[in-house]
Amino acid sequence: MSDHIESTLVLLKPDAVQRKLCGEIIQRFERKGLLISALKLLQLTPEMAGRHYVEHVGKPFYPSLIEFITSGPIVAMVLTGPNAVKIVRTMMGATNPVDALPGTIRGDYAMLMSCNIVHGSDSVVSAARETAIYFSEQEVVQRSLEEYYE
Ligand code: UDP
Ligand code: MG
């Protein structure tokens, strides 16, 4: 895999905010070396949640997913770095916390698939689509590769 600089869209879901885990989770991403390009706290409307999870429309878990993700404030972030999409997915762990290994975010903080703490885009294309739901172009700050080597 070549070391492409990528950006990925990460959500700290309502359970993370409610349990006051935002600082700890953001610290894990920062310590790994990912750069924050954008960050905000917001509460999703059902319309925004429907845009975000459009790929899951019609699945049995969709109604409860939308209810949960709109149930309280979330933190949305754009994280940037070499291979950021894959690195964040690896750090998150498996979707089902039963399968998420210790040392991953879901493995360390989550018990249930329905409240699994964190979202990360599954591809660069998804990241671009999802980022536009949360941030204007002006809100996403360009971060430079040199910052890794300072
Ligand atoms: N989800 C669920 N039940 C399922 C599958 C998914 O509640 O059977 C929820 C879970 O919170 C997951 C989200 O829907 O994080 C989106 O599912 P996806 O398969 O995209 O997983 P992710 O990309 O978040 O790992
Ligand atoms: Mg997904």
Short mmCIF file of C-alpha atoms and ligand atoms in Angstrom, two decimals:
data_model
loop_
_atom_site.label_atom_id
_atom_site.label_comp_id
_atom_site.label_asym_id
_atom_site.label_seq_id
_atom_site.Cartn_x
_atom_site.Cartn_y
_atom_site.Cartn_z
CA MET A 1 0.00 0.00 0.00
CA SER A 2 1.41 3.40 -0.93
CA ASP A 3 1.29 6.06 1.73
CA HIS A 4 -1.38 8.33 0.32
CA ILE A 5 -2.34 11.30 2.44
CA GLU A 6 -6.05 10.84 2.97
CA SER A 7 -8.80 12.36 5.06
CA THR A 8 -11.53 10.36 6.74
CA LEU A 9 -14.76 11.31 8.51
CA VAL A 10 -15.00 10.15 12.10
CA LEU A 11 -17.98 10.41 14.43
CA LEU A 12 -17.94 10.01 18.17
CA LYS A 13 -21.47 8.67 18.55
CA PRO A 14 -23.96 9.76 21.25
CA ASP A 15 -22.77 7.03 23.62
CA ALA A 16 -19.20 8.38 23.48
CA VAL A 17 -20.35 11.93 24.25
CA GLN A 18 -22.76 10.82 26.97
CA ARG A 19 -20.04 8.70 28.63
CA LYS A 20 -17.53 11.61 28.41
CA LEU A 21 -15.08 9.57 26.36
CA CYS A 22 -14.44 12.18 23.65
CA GLY A 23 -11.14 13.40 25.05
CA GLU A 24 -9.75 9.90 25.50
CA ILE A 25 -10.74 8.81 22.00
CA ILE A 26 -9.47 11.96 20.31
CA GLN A 27 -6.20 11.52 22.22
CA ARG A 28 -5.81 8.01 20.79
CA PHE A 29 -6.14 9.35 17.24
CA GLU A 30 -3.73 12.23 17.95
CA ARG A 31 -1.15 9.97 19.57
CA LYS A 32 -1.30 7.66 16.58
CA GLY A 33 -0.28 10.61 14.41
CA LEU A 34 -3.53 11.58 12.73
CA LEU A 35 -4.06 15.30 12.25
CA ILE A 36 -7.38 17.00 13.02
CA SER A 37 -8.55 18.88 9.91
CA ALA A 38 -12.05 19.73 11.22
CA LEU A 39 -13.98 19.14 14.42
CA LYS A 40 -17.41 20.08 15.78
CA LEU A 41 -20.10 18.98 18.20
CA LEU A 42 -23.63 18.80 16.82
CA GLN A 43 -26.88 16.87 17.09
CA LEU A 44 -27.97 15.20 13.86
CA THR A 45 -31.42 15.73 12.40
CA PRO A 46 -33.14 12.62 11.01
CA GLU A 47 -32.52 14.06 7.54
CA MET A 48 -28.75 14.32 8.10
CA ALA A 49 -28.67 10.86 9.66
CA GLY A 50 -30.52 9.48 6.63
CA ARG A 51 -27.91 11.02 4.32
CA HIS A 52 -25.08 9.62 6.38
CA TYR A 53 -26.46 6.07 6.54
CA VAL A 54 -28.10 5.96 3.08
CA GLU A 55 -26.37 2.64 2.30
CA HIS A 56 -28.30 0.99 5.14
CA VAL A 57 -31.83 2.13 4.19
CA GLY A 58 -34.21 -0.84 4.39
CA LYS A 59 -32.04 -3.01 6.62
CA PRO A 60 -33.62 -4.34 9.83
CA PHE A 61 -31.37 -2.27 12.09
CA TYR A 62 -31.88 1.00 10.14
CA PRO A 63 -34.70 2.53 12.24
CA SER A 64 -32.90 1.91 15.53
CA LEU A 65 -29.63 3.16 14.00
CA ILE A 66 -31.26 6.48 13.01
CA GLU A 67 -32.98 6.76 16.39
CA PHE A 68 -29.69 6.19 18.20
CA ILE A 69 -27.46 8.45 16.12
CA THR A 70 -29.96 11.34 16.49
CA SER A 71 -30.53 10.73 20.23
CA GLY A 72 -27.94 13.20 21.50
CA PRO A 73 -24.93 15.26 20.55
CA ILE A 74 -22.11 13.73 18.55
CA VAL A 75 -18.61 14.90 17.68
CA ALA A 76 -17.75 14.97 13.97
CA MET A 77 -14.12 15.17 12.86
CA VAL A 78 -12.06 15.00 9.73
CA LEU A 79 -8.77 13.21 10.43
CA THR A 80 -5.87 13.34 7.99
CA GLY A 81 -2.70 11.36 7.46
CA PRO A 82 -1.10 8.62 5.39
CA ASN A 83 -3.69 5.88 4.77
CA ALA A 84 -6.01 7.60 7.28
CA VAL A 85 -9.12 5.67 6.18
CA LYS A 86 -7.63 2.24 6.86
CA ILE A 87 -5.74 3.34 9.94
CA VAL A 88 -8.90 4.71 11.58
CA ARG A 89 -10.87 1.57 10.69
CA THR A 90 -8.13 -0.59 12.23
CA MET A 91 -8.10 1.55 15.38
CA MET A 92 -11.91 1.35 15.64
CA GLY A 93 -12.05 -2.44 15.59
CA ALA A 94 -14.84 -4.69 14.34
CA THR A 95 -18.37 -3.31 14.01
CA ASN A 96 -19.65 -5.83 16.56
CA PRO A 97 -17.88 -5.21 19.88
CA VAL A 98 -18.06 -8.96 20.51
CA ASP A 99 -15.46 -9.32 17.75
CA ALA A 100 -13.51 -6.10 18.41
CA LEU A 101 -10.09 -6.90 19.82
CA PRO A 102 -8.81 -5.35 23.04
CA GLY A 103 -6.69 -2.34 22.12
CA THR A 104 -9.19 -1.16 19.54
CA ILE A 105 -11.63 1.61 20.43
CA ARG A 106 -14.70 -0.62 20.19
CA GLY A 107 -12.80 -3.44 21.87
CA ASP A 108 -11.93 -1.21 24.81
CA TYR A 109 -15.11 0.86 25.20
CA ALA A 110 -18.15 -0.89 23.65
CA MET A 111 -20.37 -3.88 24.43
CA LEU A 112 -23.19 -3.62 21.87
CA MET A 113 -23.28 -3.24 18.08
CA SER A 114 -26.12 -0.71 18.45
CA CYS A 115 -23.93 1.63 20.50
CA ASN A 116 -20.42 1.05 19.32
CA ILE A 117 -18.93 4.46 20.14
CA VAL A 118 -17.34 5.47 16.86
CA HIS A 119 -17.86 5.77 13.09
CA GLY A 120 -15.13 5.93 10.47
CA SER A 121 -15.53 6.15 6.71
CA ASP A 122 -14.98 2.88 4.84
CA SER A 123 -13.26 4.39 1.76
CA VAL A 124 -11.86 7.64 0.42
CA VAL A 125 -15.01 8.05 -1.69
CA SER A 126 -17.26 7.55 1.36
CA ALA A 127 -15.09 9.97 3.34
CA ALA A 128 -15.61 12.75 0.78
CA ARG A 129 -19.35 12.11 0.62
CA GLU A 130 -19.75 11.97 4.40
CA THR A 131 -17.53 14.98 5.09
CA ALA A 132 -19.83 17.17 2.97
CA ILE A 133 -22.73 16.29 5.30
CA TYR A 134 -20.94 17.80 8.30
CA PHE A 135 -18.51 20.44 7.06
CA SER A 136 -18.35 23.21 4.49
CA GLU A 137 -15.17 23.40 2.41
CA GLN A 138 -13.99 26.37 4.50
CA GLU A 139 -14.35 24.37 7.71
CA VAL A 140 -11.90 21.69 6.57
CA VAL A 141 -8.36 22.96 7.11
CA GLN A 142 -5.55 21.71 4.89
CA ARG A 143 -2.87 20.00 6.97
CA SER A 144 0.62 19.56 5.57
CA LEU A 145 2.69 16.39 5.39
CA GLU A 146 5.68 18.25 6.89
CA GLU A 147 3.84 18.30 10.23
CA TYR A 148 4.59 14.58 10.56
CA TYR A 149 8.31 15.17 10.53
CA GLU A 150 8.61 18.24 12.76
N1 UDP B 1 -25.38 -1.77 13.02
C1 UDP B 1 -26.29 -2.41 13.85
N2 UDP B 1 -26.64 -3.72 13.55
C2 UDP B 1 -26.11 -4.39 12.50
C3 UDP B 1 -25.18 -3.74 11.66
C4 UDP B 1 -24.83 -2.43 11.95
O1 UDP B 1 -26.78 -1.83 14.81
O2 UDP B 1 -26.46 -5.56 12.29
C5 UDP B 1 -25.01 -0.39 13.30
C6 UDP B 1 -23.66 -0.27 13.99
O3 UDP B 1 -23.76 0.73 15.00
C7 UDP B 1 -22.74 0.15 12.87
C8 UDP B 1 -23.66 0.98 11.98
O4 UDP B 1 -24.93 0.35 12.09
O5 UDP B 1 -21.64 0.89 13.37
C9 UDP B 1 -23.26 1.04 10.54
O6 UDP B 1 -23.04 -0.28 10.06
P1 UDP B 1 -21.75 -0.65 9.18
O7 UDP B 1 -21.95 -2.03 8.68
O8 UDP B 1 -21.52 0.43 8.19
O9 UDP B 1 -20.58 -0.69 10.27
P2 UDP B 1 -19.35 0.28 10.55
O10 UDP B 1 -18.90 0.83 9.23
O11 UDP B 1 -19.83 1.35 11.49
O12 UDP B 1 -18.30 -0.59 11.21
MG MG B 2 -19.98 1.68 7.69
#
